[in-house]
Amino acid sequence: VTLPAGVSARSVAAGGNHALLLSTAGDVYAWGRNSSGQLGLGDQFNRGTPIRVTLPAAAVSIAAGREFSVAALADGRVYAWGLNNDGQIGDGSRFSSVIPVEVPGLTGVTAVAAGNAHVLALRNDGTVWAWGANASGQLGNGRFALSRVPVASAARDVVRIRAGGDVSLAVTR
């Protein structure tokens, strides 16, 4: 992948058929399939080269799910976009979005992770919040119902998070 001139990669994330890149400057770039708006570029056109996603502040963490994307910003807020059939955007709605949408009520987030259709957010107090699909208990809240808004998981004193298809992992202190 050829990056735009002057852009250096800090990290990358792979979704079902799309990719994200977090630059050293905190910008998010997206490319690939865009059938559900998972690139966050305001449309549903596929892109073969990285295009900058418009966010209100620099990002510190990115994650890509099956057909959605998520970013934690330097100010602790979280934005998500793309497919929302299982509440992946975390705004309480059932509507997909082709542009980044703020996940309401979530602050102090330092990292995000995405599975097939769920999201994890690690807060600076060591708690993990999760939303989206939950048929396998991947939200970690002791239930098996999906959540369209962030719910607290049972994990505490967490320093690192990861998510797979229908599984979530946390490393504690």
C-alpha positions as a printed Julia matrix, in Angstrom:
173×3 Matrix{Float64}:
   0.0     0.0    0.0
   1.37    3.38  -0.97
   0.7     6.02   1.67
   0.11    9.68   0.89
   3.29   11.77   0.85
   4.55   12.59   4.35
   2.35    9.99   6.12
   4.04    7.46   8.41
   2.22    4.5    9.94
   1.93    3.99  13.7
  -0.47    1.02  13.52
  -2.87   -0.78  11.2
  -6.13   -2.7   11.61
  -7.77   -5.25   9.32
 -11.53   -5.67   9.03
 -13.55   -8.14   6.99
 -12.68   -6.53   3.64
 -11.24   -3.15   4.62
  -8.21   -1.75   6.39
  -7.38    1.2    8.63
  -4.1     2.94   9.29
  -3.28    5.21  12.22
  -0.56    7.68  11.28
   2.1     8.98  13.64
   0.26   12.32  13.47
  -2.96   10.73  14.76
  -4.82   10.72  11.44
  -6.88    7.7   10.39
  -6.78    6.43   6.81
  -9.14    3.82   5.35
  -9.32    1.73   2.18
 -10.98   -1.42   0.79
 -14.59   -2.5    0.54
 -17.13    0.08   1.7
 -20.54   -1.56   1.31
 -21.71   -0.43   4.78
 -19.77    2.83   5.01
 -16.99    1.15   7.04
 -14.42    3.5    5.5
 -16.14    6.51   7.11
 -15.75    8.68   4.02
 -19.4     9.75   3.64
 -20.31    7.28   0.89
 -20.34    3.59   0.03
 -17.73    3.56  -2.75
 -14.84    1.11  -2.48
 -11.33    2.62  -2.34
  -8.08    1.06  -3.53
  -5.84    3.59  -1.81
  -5.82    5.04   1.72
  -8.07    8.08   2.2
  -8.06   10.23   5.36
 -11.13    9.87   7.61
 -12.41   13.15   9.07
 -12.43   12.99  12.88
 -12.77   15.88  15.39
  -9.4    15.16  17.07
  -6.29   13.03  16.67
  -6.76    9.3   17.2
  -4.67    7.11  19.52
  -6.16    3.69  18.73
  -8.06    2.09  15.83
  -9.92   -1.16  15.25
 -11.8    -2.71  12.35
 -14.6    -5.27  12.53
 -16.45   -7.18   9.86
 -18.01   -4.1    8.21
 -17.41   -1.32  10.72
 -14.57    0.73  12.16
 -13.82    2.43  15.46
 -11.28    4.94  16.76
 -10.34    6.2   20.23
  -9.36    9.85  20.17
  -6.62   11.58  22.14
  -9.28   13.4   24.2
 -10.74   10.04  25.37
 -13.83    9.97  23.16
 -14.7     7.09  20.82
 -16.1     7.31  17.29
 -17.5     4.41  15.24
 -18.9     4.05  11.72
 -20.17    1.47   9.24
 -22.51   -1.48   9.8
 -24.7    -1.23  12.89
 -27.03   -4.25  12.74
 -25.79   -5.49  16.13
 -25.15   -2.1   17.71
 -21.49   -1.89  16.66
 -21.63    1.92  16.51
 -22.7     2.07  20.16
 -25.05    5.03  19.8
 -28.21    3.1   20.74
 -29.56    3.07  17.2
 -29.97    0.39  14.55
 -28.79    2.66  11.74
 -25.5     2.19   9.94
 -23.42    5.3    9.29
 -21.09    6.3    6.45
 -19.46    8.93   8.69
 -17.91    8.64  12.16
 -20.45    8.89  15.01
 -19.51    9.61  18.63
 -20.25    6.82  21.08
 -22.18    8.77  23.74
 -21.3     8.71  27.43
 -17.89    7.13  27.01
 -14.85    9.08  28.23
 -11.24    8.42  29.15
 -10.77    5.73  26.51
  -7.17    4.89  25.63
  -7.62    1.86  23.35
 -10.24    0.08  21.29
 -10.55   -3.44  19.85
 -13.11   -4.91  17.47
 -14.34   -8.41  16.82
 -16.72   -9.61  14.15
 -19.59   -7.43  15.42
 -18.56   -6.15  18.85
 -16.28   -3.47  20.29
 -14.15   -3.19  23.41
 -12.99    0.12  24.87
 -10.29    0.33  27.54
 -10.63    3.33  29.83
  -7.76    5.01  31.68
  -9.16    3.66  34.99
  -8.51    0.05  33.88
 -12.16   -0.78  33.15
 -13.39   -2.26  29.89
 -16.63   -1.22  28.23
 -18.18   -3.21  25.41
 -21.05   -3.12  22.95
 -22.44   -4.95  19.92
 -23.08   -8.65  19.37
 -22.94  -10.89  22.42
 -24.24  -14.38  21.51
 -21.02  -15.92  22.85
 -20.75  -13.66  25.9
 -18.0   -11.6   24.28
 -19.13   -8.39  26.02
 -18.03   -9.89  29.32
 -21.03   -8.68  31.29
 -22.45  -12.09  32.23
 -25.26  -11.93  29.68
 -25.81  -13.13  26.13
 -27.95  -10.31  24.71
 -26.48   -7.75  22.34
 -26.06   -4.19  23.56
 -26.45   -1.13  21.35
 -24.79    1.06  24.0
 -21.58    0.55  26.01
 -21.89   -1.71  29.05
 -19.28   -2.36  31.71
 -17.56   -5.72  31.47
 -16.46   -7.65  34.54
 -12.79   -6.96  33.71
 -10.86   -4.68  36.09
  -7.24   -3.45  36.29
  -6.84   -4.05  32.56
  -3.79   -2.79  30.66
  -4.37   -4.34  27.22
  -7.38   -5.56  25.19
  -7.86   -7.64  22.04
 -10.91   -8.98  20.25
 -11.4   -11.8   17.76
 -14.43  -12.99  15.82
 -16.7   -13.63  18.8
 -14.19  -13.48  21.64
 -12.64  -10.8   23.86
  -9.35  -10.85  25.76
  -7.91   -8.62  28.47
  -4.51   -8.5   30.15
  -4.61   -7.32  33.76
  -1.91   -5.81  35.96
